[in-house]
Coordinates of C-alpha atoms and ligand atoms in Angstrom, one line a residue:
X676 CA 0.0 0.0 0.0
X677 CA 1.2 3.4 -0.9
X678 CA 1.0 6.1 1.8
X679 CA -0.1 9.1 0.2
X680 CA 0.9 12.0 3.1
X681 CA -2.3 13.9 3.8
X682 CA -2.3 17.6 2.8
X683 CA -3.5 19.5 5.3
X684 CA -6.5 22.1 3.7
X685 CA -5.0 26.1 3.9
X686 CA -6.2 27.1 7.4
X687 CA -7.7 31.0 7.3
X688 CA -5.4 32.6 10.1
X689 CA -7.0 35.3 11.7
X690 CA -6.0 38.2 14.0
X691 CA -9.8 39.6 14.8
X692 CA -13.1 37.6 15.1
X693 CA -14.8 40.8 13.2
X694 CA -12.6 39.9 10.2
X695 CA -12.9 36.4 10.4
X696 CA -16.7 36.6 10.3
X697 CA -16.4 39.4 7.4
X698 CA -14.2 37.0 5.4
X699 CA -16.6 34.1 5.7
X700 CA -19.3 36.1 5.2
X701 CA -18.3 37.4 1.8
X702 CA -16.6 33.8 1.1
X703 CA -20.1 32.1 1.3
X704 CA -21.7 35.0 -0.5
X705 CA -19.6 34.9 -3.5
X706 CA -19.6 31.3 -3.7
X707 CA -23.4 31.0 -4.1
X708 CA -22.7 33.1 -7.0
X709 CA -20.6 31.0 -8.6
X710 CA -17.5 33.5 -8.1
X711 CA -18.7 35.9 -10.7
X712 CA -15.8 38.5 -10.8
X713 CA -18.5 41.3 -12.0
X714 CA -20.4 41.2 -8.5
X715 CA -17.9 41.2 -6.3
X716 CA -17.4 45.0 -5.5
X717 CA -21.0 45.3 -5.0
X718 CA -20.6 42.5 -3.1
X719 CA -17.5 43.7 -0.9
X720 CA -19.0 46.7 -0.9
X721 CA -22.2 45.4 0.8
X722 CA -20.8 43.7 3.6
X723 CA -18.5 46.5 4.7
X724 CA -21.7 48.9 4.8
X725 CA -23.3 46.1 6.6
X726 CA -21.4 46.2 9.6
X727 CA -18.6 48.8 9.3
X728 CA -15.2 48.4 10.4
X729 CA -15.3 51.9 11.3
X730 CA -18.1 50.9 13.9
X731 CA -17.4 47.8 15.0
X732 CA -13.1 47.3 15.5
X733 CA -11.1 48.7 18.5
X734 CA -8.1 49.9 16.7
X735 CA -6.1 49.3 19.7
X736 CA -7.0 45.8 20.1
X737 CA -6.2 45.3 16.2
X738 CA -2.6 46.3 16.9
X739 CA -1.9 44.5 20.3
X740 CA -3.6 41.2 18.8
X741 CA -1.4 41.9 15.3
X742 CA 2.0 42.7 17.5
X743 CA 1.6 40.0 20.8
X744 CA -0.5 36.8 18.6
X745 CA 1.5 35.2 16.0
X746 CA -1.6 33.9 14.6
X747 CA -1.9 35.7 11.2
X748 CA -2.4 35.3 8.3
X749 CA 0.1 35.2 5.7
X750 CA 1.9 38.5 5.0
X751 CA 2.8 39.9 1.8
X752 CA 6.2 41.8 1.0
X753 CA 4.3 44.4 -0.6
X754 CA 5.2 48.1 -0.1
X755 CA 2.1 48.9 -0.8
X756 CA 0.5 51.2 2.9
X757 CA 2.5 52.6 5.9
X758 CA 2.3 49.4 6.5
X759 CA -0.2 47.3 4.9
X760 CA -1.8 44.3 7.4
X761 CA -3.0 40.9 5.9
X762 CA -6.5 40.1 8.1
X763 CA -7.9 37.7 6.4
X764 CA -6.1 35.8 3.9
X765 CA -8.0 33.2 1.6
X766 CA -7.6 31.6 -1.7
X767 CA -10.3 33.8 -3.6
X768 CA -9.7 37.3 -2.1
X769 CA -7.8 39.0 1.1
X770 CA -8.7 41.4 3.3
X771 CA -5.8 44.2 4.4
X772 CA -6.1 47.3 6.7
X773 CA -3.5 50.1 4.9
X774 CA -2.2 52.7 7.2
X775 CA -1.1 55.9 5.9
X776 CA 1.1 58.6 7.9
X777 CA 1.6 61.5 5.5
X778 CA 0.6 59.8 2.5
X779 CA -1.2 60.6 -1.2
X780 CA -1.4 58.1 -3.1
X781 CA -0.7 58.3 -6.7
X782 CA -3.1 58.2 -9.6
X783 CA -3.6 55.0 -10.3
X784 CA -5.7 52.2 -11.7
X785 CA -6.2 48.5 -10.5
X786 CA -5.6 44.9 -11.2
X787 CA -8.1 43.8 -9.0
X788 CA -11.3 44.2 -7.5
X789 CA -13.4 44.7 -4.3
X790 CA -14.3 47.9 -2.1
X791 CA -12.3 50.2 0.2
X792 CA -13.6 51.9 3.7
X793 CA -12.8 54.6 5.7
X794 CA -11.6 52.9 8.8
X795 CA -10.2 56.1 10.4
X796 CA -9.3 59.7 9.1
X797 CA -10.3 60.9 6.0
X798 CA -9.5 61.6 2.5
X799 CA -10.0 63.5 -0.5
X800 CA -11.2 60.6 -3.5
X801 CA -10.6 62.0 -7.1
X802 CA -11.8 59.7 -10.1
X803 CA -10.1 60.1 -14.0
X804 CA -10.9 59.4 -17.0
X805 CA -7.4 59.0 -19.5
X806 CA -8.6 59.7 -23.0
X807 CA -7.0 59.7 -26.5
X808 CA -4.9 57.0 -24.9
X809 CA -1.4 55.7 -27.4
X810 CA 0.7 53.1 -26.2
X811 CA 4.2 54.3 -27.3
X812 CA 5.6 50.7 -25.6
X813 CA 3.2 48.5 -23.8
X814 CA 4.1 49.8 -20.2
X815 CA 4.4 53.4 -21.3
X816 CA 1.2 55.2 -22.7
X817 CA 0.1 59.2 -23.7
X818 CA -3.4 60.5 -23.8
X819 CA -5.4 63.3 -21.7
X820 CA -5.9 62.4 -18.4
X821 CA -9.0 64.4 -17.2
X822 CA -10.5 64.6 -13.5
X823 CA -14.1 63.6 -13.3
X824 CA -15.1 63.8 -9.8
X825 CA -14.0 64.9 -6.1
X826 CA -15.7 64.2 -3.0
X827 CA -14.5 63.7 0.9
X828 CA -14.8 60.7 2.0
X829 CA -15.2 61.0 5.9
X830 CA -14.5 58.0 8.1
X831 CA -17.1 55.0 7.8
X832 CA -17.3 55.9 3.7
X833 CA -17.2 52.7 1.0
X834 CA -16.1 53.3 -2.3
X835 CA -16.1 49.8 -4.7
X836 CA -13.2 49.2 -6.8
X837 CA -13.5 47.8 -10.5
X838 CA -10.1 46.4 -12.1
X839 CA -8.8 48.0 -14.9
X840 CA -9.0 51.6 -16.8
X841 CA -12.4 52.6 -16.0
X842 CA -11.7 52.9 -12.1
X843 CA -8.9 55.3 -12.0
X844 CA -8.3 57.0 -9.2
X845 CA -6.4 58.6 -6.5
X846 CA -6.7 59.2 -2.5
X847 CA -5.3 62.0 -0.7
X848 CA -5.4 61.4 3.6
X849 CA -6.2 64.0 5.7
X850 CA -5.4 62.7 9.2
X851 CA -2.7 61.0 10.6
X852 CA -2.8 58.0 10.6
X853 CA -5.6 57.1 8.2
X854 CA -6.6 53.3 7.8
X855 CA -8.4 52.1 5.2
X856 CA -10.1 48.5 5.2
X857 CA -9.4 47.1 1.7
X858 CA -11.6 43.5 0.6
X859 CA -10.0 42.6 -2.9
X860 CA -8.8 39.7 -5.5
X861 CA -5.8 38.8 -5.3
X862 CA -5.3 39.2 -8.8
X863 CA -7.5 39.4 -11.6
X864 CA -6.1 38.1 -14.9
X865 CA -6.4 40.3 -18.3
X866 CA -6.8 43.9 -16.6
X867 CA -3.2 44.8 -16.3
X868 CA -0.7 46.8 -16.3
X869 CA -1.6 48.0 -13.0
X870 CA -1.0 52.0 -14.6
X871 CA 0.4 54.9 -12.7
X872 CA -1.0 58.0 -14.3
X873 CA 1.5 61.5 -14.1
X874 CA -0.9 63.9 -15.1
X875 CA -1.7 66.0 -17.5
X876 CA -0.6 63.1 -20.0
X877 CA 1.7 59.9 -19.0
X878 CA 1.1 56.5 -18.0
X879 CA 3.4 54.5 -16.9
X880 CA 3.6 50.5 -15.6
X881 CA 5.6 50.9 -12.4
X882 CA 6.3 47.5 -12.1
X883 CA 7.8 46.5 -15.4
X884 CA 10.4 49.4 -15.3
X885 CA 14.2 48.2 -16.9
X886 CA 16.2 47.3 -14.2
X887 CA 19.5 49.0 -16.6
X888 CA 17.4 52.4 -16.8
X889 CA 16.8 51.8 -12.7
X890 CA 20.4 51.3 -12.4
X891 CA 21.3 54.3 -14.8
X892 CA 19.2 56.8 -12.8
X893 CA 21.0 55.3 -9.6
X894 CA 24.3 56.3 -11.2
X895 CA 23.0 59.6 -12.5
X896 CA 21.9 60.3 -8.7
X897 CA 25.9 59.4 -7.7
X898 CA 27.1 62.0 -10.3
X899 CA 25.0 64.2 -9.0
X900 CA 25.8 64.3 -5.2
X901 CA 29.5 63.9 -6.3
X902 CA 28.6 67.4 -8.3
X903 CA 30.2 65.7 -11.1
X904 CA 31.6 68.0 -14.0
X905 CA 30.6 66.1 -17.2
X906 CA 26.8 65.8 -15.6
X907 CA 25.2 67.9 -18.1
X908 CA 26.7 66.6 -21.1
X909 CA 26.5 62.5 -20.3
X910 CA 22.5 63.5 -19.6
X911 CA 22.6 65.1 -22.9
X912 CA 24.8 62.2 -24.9
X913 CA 21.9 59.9 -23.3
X914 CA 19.1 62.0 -24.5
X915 CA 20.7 61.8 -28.1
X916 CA 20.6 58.1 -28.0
X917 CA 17.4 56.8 -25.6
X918 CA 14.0 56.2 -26.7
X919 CA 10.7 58.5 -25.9
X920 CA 10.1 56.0 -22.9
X921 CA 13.4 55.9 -21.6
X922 CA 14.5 59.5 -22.5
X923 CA 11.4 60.5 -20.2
X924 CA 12.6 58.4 -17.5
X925 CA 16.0 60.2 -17.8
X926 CA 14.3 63.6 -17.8
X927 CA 12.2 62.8 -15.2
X928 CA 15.0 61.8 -13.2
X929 CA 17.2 64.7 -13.7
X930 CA 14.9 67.5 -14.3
X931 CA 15.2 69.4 -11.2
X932 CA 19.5 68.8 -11.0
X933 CA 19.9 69.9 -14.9
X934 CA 17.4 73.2 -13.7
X935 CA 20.0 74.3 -11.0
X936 CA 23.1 73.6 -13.2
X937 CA 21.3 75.7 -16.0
X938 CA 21.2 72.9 -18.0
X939 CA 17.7 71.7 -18.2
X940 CA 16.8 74.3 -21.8
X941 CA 19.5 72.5 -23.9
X942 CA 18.6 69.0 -22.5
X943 CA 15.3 69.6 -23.7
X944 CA 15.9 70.9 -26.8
X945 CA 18.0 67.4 -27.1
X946 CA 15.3 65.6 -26.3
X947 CA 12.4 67.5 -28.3
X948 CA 14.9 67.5 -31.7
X949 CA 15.2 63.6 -31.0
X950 CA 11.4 62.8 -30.6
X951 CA 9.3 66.2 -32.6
X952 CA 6.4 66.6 -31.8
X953 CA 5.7 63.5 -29.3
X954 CA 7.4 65.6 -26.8
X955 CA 4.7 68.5 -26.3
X956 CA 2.6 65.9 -23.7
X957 CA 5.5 65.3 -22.1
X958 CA 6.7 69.1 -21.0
X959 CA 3.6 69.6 -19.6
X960 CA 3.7 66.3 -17.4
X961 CA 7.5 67.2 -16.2
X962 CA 6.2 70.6 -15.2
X963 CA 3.1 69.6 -13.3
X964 CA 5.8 66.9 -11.6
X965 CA 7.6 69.3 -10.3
X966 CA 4.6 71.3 -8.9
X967 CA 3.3 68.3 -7.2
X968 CA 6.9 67.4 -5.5
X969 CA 6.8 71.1 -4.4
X970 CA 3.0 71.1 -2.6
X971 CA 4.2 67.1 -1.2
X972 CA 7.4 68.8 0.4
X973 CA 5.6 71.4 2.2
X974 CA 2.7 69.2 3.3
X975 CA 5.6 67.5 5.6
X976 CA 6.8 70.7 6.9
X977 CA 3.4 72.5 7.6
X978 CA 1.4 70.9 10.5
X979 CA -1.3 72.7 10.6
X980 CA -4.1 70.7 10.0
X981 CA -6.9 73.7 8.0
X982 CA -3.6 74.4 6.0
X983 CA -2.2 70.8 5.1
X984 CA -6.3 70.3 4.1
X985 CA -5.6 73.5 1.4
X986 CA -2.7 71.8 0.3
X987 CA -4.1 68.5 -0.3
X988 CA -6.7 70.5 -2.5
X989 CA -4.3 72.4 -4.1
X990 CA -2.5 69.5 -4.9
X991 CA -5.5 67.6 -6.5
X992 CA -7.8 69.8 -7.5
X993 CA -8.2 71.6 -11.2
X994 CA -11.5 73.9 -10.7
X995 CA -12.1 76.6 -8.7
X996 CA -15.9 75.3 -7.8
X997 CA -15.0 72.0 -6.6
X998 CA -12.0 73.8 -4.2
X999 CA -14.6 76.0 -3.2
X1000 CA -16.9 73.0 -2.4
X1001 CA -14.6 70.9 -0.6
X1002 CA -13.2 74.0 2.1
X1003 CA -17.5 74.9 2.6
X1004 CA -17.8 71.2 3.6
X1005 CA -15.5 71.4 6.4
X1006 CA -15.6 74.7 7.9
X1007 CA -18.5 77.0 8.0
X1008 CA -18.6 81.0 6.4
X1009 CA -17.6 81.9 2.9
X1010 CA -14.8 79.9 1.7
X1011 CA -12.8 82.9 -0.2
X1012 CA -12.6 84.5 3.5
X1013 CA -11.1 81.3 4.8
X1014 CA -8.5 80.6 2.1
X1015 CA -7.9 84.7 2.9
X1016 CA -7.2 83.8 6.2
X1017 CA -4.5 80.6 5.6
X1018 CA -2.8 83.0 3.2
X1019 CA -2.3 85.5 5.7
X1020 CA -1.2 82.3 8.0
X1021 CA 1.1 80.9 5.3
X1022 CA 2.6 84.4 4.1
X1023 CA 6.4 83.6 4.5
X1024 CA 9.5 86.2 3.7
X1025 CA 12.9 85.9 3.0
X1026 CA 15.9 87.3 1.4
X1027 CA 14.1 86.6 -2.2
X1028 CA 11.1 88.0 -1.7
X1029 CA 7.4 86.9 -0.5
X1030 CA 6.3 83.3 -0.3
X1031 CA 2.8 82.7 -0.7
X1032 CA 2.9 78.5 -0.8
X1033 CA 5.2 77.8 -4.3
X1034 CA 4.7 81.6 -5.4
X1035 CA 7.7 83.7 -4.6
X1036 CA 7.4 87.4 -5.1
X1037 CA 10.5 89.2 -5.7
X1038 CA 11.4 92.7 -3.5
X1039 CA 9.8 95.4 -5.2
X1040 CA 10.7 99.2 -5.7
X1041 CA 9.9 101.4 -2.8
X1042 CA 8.4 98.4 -1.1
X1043 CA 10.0 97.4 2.7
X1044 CA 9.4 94.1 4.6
X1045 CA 6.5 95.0 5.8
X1046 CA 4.6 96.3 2.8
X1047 CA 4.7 94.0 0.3
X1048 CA 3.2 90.6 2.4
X1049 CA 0.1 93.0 3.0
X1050 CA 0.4 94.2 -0.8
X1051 CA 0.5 91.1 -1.9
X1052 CA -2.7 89.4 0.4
X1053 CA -4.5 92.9 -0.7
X1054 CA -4.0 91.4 -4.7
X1055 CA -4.7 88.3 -4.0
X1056 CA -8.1 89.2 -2.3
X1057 CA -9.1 91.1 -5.4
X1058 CA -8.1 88.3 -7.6
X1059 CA -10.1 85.8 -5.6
X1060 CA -13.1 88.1 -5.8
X1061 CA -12.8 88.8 -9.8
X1062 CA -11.2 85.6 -10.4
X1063 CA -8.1 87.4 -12.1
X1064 CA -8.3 86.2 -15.6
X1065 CA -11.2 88.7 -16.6
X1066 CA -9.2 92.1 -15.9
X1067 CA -5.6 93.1 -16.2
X1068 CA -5.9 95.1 -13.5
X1069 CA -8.5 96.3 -10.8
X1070 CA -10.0 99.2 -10.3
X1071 CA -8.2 100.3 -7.8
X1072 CA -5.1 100.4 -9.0
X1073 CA -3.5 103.2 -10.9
X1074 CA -0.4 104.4 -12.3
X1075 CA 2.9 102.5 -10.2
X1076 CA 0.7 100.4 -8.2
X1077 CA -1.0 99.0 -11.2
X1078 CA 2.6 98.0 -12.6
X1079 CA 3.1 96.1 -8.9
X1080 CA -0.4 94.7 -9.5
X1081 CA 0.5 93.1 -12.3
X1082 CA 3.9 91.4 -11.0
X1083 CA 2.1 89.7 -8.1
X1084 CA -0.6 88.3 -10.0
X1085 CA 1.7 87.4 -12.8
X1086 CA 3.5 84.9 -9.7
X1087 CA 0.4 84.0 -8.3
X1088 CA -1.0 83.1 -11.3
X1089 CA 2.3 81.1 -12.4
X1090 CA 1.8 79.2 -8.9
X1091 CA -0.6 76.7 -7.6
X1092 CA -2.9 79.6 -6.9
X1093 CA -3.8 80.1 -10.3
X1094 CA -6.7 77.3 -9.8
X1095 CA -8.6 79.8 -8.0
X1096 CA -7.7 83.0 -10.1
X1097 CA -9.7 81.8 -13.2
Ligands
FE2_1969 FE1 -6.7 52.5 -5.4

């Protein structure tokens, strides 16, 4: 007789009855339905309205059972949340809790399916739509990518997620930490790349990148902290010689080195003879890149909560109305006399002028210290009230005034505040 060893069946570990009764819950419900991929965010969607996690789970009894009970469920390697927790693990779908510290996430679509709820905190949801879509490689694609919707989703909020390029998507959190209680697939087959969209115009596959352009970025970084001489010019040799797909990875890498070295108009005019008129999508993504990185840098120096909340909406926001929406939603009055009052808040001098956020305004004639922060709050009150694009100047303002008018709102409207000024 041959002794076949007996495989034991794949026990569900679990941390936390509520999960453990979720997961089953949604495991027999989905089974009834023959595992139809289609009705499973409604489904997943269901059962954490049902009985919310946001209700129902002692977040400090999650983490003492998750740090002193090595009974969990199996733990992925992903780098996915700040960290991301496995609480449910099963052959069909997994349940994670993602925490976030100081995190947006990028735009991005998914490979898999399910719902997402507000465990704690909250967050500012923004849905896309990427039209006109090219492939230039199969992990590298150009079209428009244009914002359809924003809303705030406050803690106890369920959003379903469909797999693939009609659910694209992107989360900014408000508090720290925020947690958000994911049900998903592990995986589901034919709705990938999972794409990373830069906006106004790239998508990219951030998993299949070349490891030889990782590694070449790697040793650009080297030259650069080494303030090596020839910098400029290898950047430049490259951009002769690299594809569109690569040739934006390079540019994206070294844009903001080549722009201190006084480099970065000759690179692109490398990079723009090389590729024509392919390039034009590109400048605009590079640019709005580099706005972005600035807002995220000084989300992680302002702690403030009313002004990291305008920053997130700065950061994600490209109308006026919905910027206006989102600030009446959380604090009461009229929302121009709020943003009024963080700018007086955020106002910031130096030795190279005013700071208002990413606009700097230089030092002006017969201006001191003191007058030109109140000079420029004065402008940017009248370009909040007549929305700045309408008028060259207002009323107001005549002769040499007029001329200092028109330098402030030339910054401000060359800065993140120019989503409010038309
Ligand atoms: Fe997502």
């Amino acid at each position: 007789m041959v002794l076949v060893p007996r495989i034991p069946l794949r026990k569900s570990f679990v941390m936390n009855p509520f999960f453990k009764k979720l997961g089953e819950s949604v495991y027999d419900q989905w089974r009834k339905a023959n595992f139809d991929l289609t009705l499973f965010p409604d489904l997943a969607r269901k059962a954490l309205e049902k009985r919310k996690p946001s209700n129902h789970v002692d977040l400090q009894e999650l983490i003492h059972e998750f740090l002193l009970s090595d009974e969990q469920p199996f733990q992925t390697s992903s780098g996915f949340g700040q960290p991301e927790l496995i609480l449910f693990d099963n052959p069909k779908f997994y349940i994670q809790a993602l925490f976030w510290l100081d995190a947006t996430t990028d735009i991005h679509q998914h490979e898999f399916s399910g719902a997402f709820h507000v465990m704690a905190g909250s967050s500012i949801h923004s849905t896309y739509d990427f039209e006109k879509a090219k492939s230039v490689t199969a992990h590298f694609r150009l079209g428009d990518l244009k914002l359809q919707d924003v809303s705030l989703l406050q803690t106890g909020s369920t959003v379903p997620i469909t797999s693939g390029r009609t659910c694209i998507h992107s989360l900014f959190h408000l508090e720290t930490p925020s947690i958000t209680i994911v049900i998903r697939t592990h995986s589901d087959p034919g709705t990938g790349p999972q794409f990373t969209y830069l906006p106004p115009h790239v998508a990219l596959d951030p998993v299949q990148q070349d490891a030889l352009t990782t590694r070449r970025k790697q040793l650009l970084d080297v030259l650069e902290h080494t303030g090596a001489p020839d910098y400029g010019d290898l950047v430049l040799k490259m951009l002769g010689e690299l594809d569109l797909e690569r040739g934006f990875f390079v540019l994206q890498n070294c844009f903001g080195h080549l722009r201190n070295l006084g480099e970065w108009d000759r690179a692109w005019s490398r990079f723009a003879r090389k590729h024509g008129s392919a390039v034009s999508p590109i400048k605009k993504t590079l640019e709005e890149i580099i706005r972005r990185d600035a807002l995220t840098a000084m989300r992680s120096s302002i702690e403030d909560v009313e002004h990291r909340f305008f920053l997130a909406l700065l950061l994600n926001l490209e109308r006026r109305d919905d910027l206006l929406r989102l600030i009446s939603s959380r604090h009461q009055g009229n929302a121009l006399t709020t943003i009024l009052r963080w700018a007086s808040e955020l106002i910031q001098v130096d030795e190279t002028g005013v700071w208002l956020l990413d606009a700097r305004i230089p030092w002006l004639n017969d201006l001191d210290e003191e007058e030109l922060p109140s000079l420029v709050l004065e402008v940017l009150d009248q370009l909040l009230k007549i929305q700045g694009k309408a008028v060259k100047t207002a009323p107001a303002w005549k002769g040499p005034q007029a001329a200092k008018f028109a330098v402030i709102k030339e910054c401000l409207m060359s800065s993140s505040w120019r989503v409010l000024l038309h």
